[in-house]
mmCIF file of C-alpha atoms in Angstrom:
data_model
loop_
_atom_site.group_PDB
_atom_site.id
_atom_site.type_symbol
_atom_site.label_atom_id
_atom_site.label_comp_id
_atom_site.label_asym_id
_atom_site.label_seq_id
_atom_site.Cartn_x
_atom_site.Cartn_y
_atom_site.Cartn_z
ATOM 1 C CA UNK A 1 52.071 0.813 65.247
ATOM 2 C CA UNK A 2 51.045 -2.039 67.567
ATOM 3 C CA UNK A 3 47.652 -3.658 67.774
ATOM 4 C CA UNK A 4 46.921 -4.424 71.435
ATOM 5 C CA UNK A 5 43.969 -7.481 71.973
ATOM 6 C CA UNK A 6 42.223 -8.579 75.144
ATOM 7 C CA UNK A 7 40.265 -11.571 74.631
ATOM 8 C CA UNK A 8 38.797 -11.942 77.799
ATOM 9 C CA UNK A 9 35.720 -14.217 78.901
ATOM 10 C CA UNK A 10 33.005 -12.126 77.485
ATOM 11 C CA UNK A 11 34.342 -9.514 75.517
ATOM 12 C CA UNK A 12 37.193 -8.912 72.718
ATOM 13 C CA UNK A 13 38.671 -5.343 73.415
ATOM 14 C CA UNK A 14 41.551 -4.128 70.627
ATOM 15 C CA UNK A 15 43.293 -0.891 70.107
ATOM 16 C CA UNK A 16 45.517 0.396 67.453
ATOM 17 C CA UNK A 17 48.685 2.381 68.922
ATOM 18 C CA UNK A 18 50.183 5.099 67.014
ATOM 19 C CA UNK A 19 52.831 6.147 69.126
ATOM 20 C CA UNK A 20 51.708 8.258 72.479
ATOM 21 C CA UNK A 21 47.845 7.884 71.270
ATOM 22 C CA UNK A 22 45.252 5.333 70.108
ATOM 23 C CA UNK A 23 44.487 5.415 66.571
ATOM 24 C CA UNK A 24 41.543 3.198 66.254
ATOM 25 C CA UNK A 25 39.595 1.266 69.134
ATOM 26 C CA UNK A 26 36.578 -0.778 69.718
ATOM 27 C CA UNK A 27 35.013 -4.691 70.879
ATOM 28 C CA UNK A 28 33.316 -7.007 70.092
ATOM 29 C CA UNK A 29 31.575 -9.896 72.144
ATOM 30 C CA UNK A 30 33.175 -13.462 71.961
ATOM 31 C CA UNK A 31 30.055 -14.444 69.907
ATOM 32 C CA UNK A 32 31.441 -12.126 67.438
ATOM 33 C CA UNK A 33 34.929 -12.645 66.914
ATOM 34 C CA UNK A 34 34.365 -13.405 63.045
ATOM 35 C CA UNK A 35 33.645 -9.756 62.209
ATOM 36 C CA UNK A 36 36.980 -8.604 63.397
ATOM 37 C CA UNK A 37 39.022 -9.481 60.122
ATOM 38 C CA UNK A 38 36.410 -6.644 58.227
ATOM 39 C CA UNK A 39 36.875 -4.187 61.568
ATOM 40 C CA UNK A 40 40.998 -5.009 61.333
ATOM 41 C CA UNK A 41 41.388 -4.768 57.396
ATOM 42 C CA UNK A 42 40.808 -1.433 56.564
ATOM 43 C CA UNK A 43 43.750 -0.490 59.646
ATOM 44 C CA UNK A 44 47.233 0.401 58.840
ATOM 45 C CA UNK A 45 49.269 -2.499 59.118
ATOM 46 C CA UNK A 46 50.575 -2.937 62.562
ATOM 47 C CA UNK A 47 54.385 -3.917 63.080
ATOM 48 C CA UNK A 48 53.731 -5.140 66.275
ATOM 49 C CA UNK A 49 50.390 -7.798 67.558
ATOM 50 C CA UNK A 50 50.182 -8.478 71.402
ATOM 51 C CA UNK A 51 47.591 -10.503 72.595
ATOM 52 C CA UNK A 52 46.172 -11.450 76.284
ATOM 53 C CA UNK A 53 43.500 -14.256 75.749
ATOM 54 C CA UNK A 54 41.872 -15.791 78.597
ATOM 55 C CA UNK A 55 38.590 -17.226 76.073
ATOM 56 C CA UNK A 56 40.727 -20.438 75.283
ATOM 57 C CA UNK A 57 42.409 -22.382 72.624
ATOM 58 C CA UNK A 58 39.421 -21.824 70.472
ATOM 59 C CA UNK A 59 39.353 -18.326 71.022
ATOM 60 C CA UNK A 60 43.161 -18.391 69.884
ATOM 61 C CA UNK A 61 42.507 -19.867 66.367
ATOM 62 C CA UNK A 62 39.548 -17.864 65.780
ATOM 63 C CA UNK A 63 41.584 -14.593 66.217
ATOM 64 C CA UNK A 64 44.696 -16.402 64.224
ATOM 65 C CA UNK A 65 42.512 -16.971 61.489
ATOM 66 C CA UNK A 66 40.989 -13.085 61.465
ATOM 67 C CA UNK A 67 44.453 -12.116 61.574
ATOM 68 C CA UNK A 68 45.612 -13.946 58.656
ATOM 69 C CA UNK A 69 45.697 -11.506 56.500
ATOM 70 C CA UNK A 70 48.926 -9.666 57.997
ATOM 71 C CA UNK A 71 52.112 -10.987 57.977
ATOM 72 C CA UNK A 72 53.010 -10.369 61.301
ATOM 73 C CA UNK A 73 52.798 -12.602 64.263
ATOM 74 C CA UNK A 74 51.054 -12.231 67.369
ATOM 75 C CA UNK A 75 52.831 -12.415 70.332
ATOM 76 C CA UNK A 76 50.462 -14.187 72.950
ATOM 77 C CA UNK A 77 51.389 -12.757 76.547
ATOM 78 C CA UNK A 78 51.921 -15.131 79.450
ATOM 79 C CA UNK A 79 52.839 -13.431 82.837
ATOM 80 C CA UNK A 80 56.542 -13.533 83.689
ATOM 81 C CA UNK A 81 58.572 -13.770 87.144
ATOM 82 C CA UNK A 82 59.274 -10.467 86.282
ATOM 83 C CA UNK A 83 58.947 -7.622 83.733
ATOM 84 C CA UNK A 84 58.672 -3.888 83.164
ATOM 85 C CA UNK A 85 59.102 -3.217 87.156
ATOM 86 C CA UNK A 86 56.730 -5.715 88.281
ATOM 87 C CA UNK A 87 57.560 -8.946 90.122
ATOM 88 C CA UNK A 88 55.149 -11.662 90.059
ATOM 89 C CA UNK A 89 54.362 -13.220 93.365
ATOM 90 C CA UNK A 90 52.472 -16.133 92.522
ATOM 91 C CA UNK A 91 53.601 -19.826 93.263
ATOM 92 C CA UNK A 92 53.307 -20.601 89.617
ATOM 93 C CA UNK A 93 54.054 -17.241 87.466
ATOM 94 C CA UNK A 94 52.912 -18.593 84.454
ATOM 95 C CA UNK A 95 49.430 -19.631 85.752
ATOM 96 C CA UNK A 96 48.760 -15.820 86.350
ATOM 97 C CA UNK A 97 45.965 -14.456 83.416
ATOM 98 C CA UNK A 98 47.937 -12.649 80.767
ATOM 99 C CA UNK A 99 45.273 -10.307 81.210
ATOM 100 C CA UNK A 100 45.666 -9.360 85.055
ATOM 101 C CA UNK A 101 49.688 -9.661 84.208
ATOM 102 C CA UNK A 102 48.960 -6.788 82.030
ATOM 103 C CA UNK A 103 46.681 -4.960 83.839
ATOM 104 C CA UNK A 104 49.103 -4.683 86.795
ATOM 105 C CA UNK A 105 52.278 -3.856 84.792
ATOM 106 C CA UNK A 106 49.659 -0.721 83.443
ATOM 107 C CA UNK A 107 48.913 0.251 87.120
ATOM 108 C CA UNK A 108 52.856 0.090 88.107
ATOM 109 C CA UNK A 109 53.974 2.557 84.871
ATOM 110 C CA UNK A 110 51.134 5.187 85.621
ATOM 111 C CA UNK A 111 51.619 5.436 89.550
ATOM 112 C CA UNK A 112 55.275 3.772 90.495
ATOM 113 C CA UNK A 113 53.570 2.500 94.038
ATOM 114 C CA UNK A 114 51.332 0.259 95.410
ATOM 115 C CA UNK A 115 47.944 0.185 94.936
ATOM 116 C CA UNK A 116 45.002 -1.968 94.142
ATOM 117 C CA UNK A 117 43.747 -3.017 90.397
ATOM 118 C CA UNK A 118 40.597 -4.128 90.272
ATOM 119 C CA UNK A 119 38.780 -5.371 86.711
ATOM 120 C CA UNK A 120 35.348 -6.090 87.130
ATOM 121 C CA UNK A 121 33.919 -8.115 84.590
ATOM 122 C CA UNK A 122 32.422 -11.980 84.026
ATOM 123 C CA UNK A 123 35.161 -12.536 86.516
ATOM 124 C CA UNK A 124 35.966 -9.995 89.459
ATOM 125 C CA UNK A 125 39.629 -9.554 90.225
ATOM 126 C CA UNK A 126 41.096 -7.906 92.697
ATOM 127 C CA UNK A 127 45.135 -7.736 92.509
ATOM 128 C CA UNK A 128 47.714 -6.410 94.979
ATOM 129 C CA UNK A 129 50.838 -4.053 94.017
ATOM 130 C CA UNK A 130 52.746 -3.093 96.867
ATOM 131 C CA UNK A 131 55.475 0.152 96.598
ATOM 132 C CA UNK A 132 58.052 -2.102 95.582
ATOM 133 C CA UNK A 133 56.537 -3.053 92.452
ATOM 134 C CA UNK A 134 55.448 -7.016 93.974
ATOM 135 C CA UNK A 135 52.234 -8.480 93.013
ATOM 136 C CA UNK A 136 51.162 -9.793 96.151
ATOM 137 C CA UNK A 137 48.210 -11.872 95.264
ATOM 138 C CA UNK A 138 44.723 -11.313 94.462
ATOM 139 C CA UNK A 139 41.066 -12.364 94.992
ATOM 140 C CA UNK A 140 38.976 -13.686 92.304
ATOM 141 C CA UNK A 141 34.796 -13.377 92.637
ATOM 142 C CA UNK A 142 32.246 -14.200 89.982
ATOM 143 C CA UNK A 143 30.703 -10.683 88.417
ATOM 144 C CA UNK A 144 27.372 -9.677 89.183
ATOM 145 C CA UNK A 145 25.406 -11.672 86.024
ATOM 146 C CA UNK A 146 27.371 -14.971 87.152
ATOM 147 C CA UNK A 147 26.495 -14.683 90.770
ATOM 148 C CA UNK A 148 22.851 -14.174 89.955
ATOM 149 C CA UNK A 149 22.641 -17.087 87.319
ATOM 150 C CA UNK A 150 24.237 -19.104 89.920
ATOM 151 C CA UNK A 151 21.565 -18.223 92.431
ATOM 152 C CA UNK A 152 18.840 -18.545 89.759
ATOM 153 C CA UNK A 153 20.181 -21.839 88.744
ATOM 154 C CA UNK A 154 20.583 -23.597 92.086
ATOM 155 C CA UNK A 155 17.855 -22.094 94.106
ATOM 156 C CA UNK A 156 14.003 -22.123 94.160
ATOM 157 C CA UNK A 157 11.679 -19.147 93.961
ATOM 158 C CA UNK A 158 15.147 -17.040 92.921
ATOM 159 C CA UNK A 159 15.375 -15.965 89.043
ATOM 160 C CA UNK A 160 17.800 -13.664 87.424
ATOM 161 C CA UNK A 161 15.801 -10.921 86.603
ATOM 162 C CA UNK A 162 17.775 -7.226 86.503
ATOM 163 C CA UNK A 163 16.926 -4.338 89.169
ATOM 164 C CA UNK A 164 17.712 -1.161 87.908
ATOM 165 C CA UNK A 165 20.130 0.461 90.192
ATOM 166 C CA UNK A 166 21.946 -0.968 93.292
ATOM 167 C CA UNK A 167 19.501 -0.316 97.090
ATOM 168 C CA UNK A 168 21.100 -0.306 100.155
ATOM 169 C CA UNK A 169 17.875 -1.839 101.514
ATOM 170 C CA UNK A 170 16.392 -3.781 98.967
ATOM 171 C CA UNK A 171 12.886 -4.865 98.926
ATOM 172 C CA UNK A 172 12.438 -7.382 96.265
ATOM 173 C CA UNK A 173 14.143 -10.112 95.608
ATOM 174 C CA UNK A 174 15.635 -9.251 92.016
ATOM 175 C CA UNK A 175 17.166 -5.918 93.956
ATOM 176 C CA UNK A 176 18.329 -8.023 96.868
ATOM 177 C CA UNK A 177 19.988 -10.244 94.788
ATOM 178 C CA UNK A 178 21.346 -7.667 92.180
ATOM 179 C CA UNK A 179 22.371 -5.256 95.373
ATOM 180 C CA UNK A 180 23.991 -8.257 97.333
ATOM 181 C CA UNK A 181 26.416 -9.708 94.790
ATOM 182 C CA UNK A 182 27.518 -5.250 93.838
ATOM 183 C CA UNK A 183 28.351 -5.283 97.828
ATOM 184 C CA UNK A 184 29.829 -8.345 97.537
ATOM 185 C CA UNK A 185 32.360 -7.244 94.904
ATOM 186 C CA UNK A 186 32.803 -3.840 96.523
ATOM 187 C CA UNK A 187 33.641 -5.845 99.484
ATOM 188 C CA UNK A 188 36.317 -7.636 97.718
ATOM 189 C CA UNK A 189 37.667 -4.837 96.658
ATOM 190 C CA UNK A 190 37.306 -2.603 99.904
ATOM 191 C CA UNK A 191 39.190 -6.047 101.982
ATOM 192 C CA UNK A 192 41.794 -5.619 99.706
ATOM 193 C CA UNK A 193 42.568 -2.016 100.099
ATOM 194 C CA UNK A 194 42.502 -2.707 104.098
ATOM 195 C CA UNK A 195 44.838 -5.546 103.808
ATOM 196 C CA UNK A 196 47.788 -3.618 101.693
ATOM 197 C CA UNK A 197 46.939 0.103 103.890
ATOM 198 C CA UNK A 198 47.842 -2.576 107.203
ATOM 199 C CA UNK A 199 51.282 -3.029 105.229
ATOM 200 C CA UNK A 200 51.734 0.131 103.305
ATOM 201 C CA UNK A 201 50.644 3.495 102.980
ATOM 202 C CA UNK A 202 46.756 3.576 102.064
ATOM 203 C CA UNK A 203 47.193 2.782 98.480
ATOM 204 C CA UNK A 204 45.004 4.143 95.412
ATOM 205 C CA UNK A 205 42.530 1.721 93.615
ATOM 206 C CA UNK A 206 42.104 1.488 89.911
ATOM 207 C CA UNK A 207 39.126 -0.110 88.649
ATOM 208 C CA UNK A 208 38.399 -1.611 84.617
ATOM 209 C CA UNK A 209 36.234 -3.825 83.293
ATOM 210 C CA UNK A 210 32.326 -3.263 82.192
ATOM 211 C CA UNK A 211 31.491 -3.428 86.080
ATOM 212 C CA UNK A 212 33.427 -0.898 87.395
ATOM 213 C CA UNK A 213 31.020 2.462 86.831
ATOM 214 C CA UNK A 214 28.497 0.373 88.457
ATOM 215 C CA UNK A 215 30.636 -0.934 91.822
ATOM 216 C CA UNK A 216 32.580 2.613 92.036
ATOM 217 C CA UNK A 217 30.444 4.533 93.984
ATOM 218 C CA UNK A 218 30.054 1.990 97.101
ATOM 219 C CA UNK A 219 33.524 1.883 97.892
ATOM 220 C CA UNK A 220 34.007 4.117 101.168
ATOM 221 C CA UNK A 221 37.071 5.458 99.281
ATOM 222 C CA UNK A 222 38.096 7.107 95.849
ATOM 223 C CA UNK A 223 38.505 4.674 92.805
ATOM 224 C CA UNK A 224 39.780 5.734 89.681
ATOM 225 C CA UNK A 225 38.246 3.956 86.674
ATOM 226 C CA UNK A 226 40.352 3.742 83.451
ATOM 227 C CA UNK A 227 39.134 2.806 80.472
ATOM 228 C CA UNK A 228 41.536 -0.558 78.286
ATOM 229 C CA UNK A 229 43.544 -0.323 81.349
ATOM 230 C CA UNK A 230 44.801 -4.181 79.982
ATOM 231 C CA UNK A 231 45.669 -2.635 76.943
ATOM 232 C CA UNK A 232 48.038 -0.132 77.918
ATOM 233 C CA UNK A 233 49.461 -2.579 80.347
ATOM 234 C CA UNK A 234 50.018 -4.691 76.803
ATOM 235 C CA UNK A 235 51.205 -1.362 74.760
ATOM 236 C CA UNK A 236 54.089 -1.153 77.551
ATOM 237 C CA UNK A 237 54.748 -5.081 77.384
ATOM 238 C CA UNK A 238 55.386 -4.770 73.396
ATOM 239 C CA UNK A 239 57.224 -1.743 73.800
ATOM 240 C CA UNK A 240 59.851 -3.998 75.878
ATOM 241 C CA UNK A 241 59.855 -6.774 73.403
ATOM 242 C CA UNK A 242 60.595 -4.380 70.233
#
């Protein structure tokens, strides 16, 4: 069994892999990282712990310490020049979030071609595969929430109130604000798409993260949104290390 965590700005996701299906799987916000240990303790023991943290150093002791209590260590992923098909285009490899690293190396085992991965989250990325298995490069936007605390925070007569759905004409300024910074992602994303189809074949867009339900339908294209898409990608990365 291998217990797959991605500790990511906001949000701790985990899984529990028992072969070809997950046997246990839930989160926890950052805030919350000490209730893990009683959420983890009850679990089988894993044989295998693979980790993608982008929270920090303090975010890695916390989980250390609710991890204690098996004897196996973590493995903590940092992106490679090249693994499980994938070849990693930026200037620094290493530099490249464990998480996206993963994310893409889940995207090139389901489809074998190129195609867009998109997690939209605190953070908005927006990462390109082409068909021969080479990160290209990526955008990264602030999510929705950041973009409107930004606004509220360095703006006057501009809070960060919520609208409840997305208007393609809004007419108040919480909707305006809310509605720009969804088109703004979805713009990201849709650039994206047009920059790899002027290379390749129109490629296929997978969308994760907490956004992505919310940003899907204002694409002018199909998206398909997977669920712990960074968690398969690091179920396939332990897999290779075993």
């Amino acid at each position: 069994m291998i217990l797959a965590i991605d500790a990511g700005n906001s949000r701790i996701k985990w899984g529990l892999r028992d072969g070809p299906r997950w046997r246990a799987r839930g989160w926890r916000e950052n805030c919350a990282v000490g209730q893990l240990a009683a959420l983890w303790r009850p679990l089988p023991p894993p044989r295998q712990i693979i980790v993608a943290n982008v929270a920090g150093d303090a975010m890695k002791t916390a989980l250390r310490a609710q991890l204690q209590h098996w004897p196996t260590e973590p493995h903590w992923v940092t992106a490679q020049r090249e693994q499980c098909g994938v070849k990693n285009g930026y200037d620094d490899p290493a530099r490249l979030g464990g998480d996206r690293w993963a994310a893409l190396i889940a995207a090139w085992g389901r489809l074998r071609r190129g195609c867009v991965v998109a997690n939209v989250g605190t953070a908005v990325t927006v990462d390109a595969l082409n068909d021969h298995g080479e990160f290209l490069g990526g955008f990264i936007v602030p999510g929705s929430i950041l973009m409107r605390h930004a606004l509220a925070a360095n703006t006057a007569g501009i809070d960060a109130g919520d609208a409840p759905a997305y208007q393609p004409y809004p007419r108040t300024t919480d909707n305006a604000v809310y509605s720009g910074g969804l088109a703004a992602i979805a713009g990201a994303i849709e650039r994206m798409t047009r920059q790899i189809a002027q290379r390749d074949a129109a490629p296929p867009c997978l969308l994760g993260g907490g956004g992505a339900a919310s940003v899907a339908p204002l694409l002018p294209f199909a998206a398909e949104i997977i669920d712990n898409l960074v968690l398969d990608g690091l179920i396939r990365i332990a897999r290779t290390c075993s």
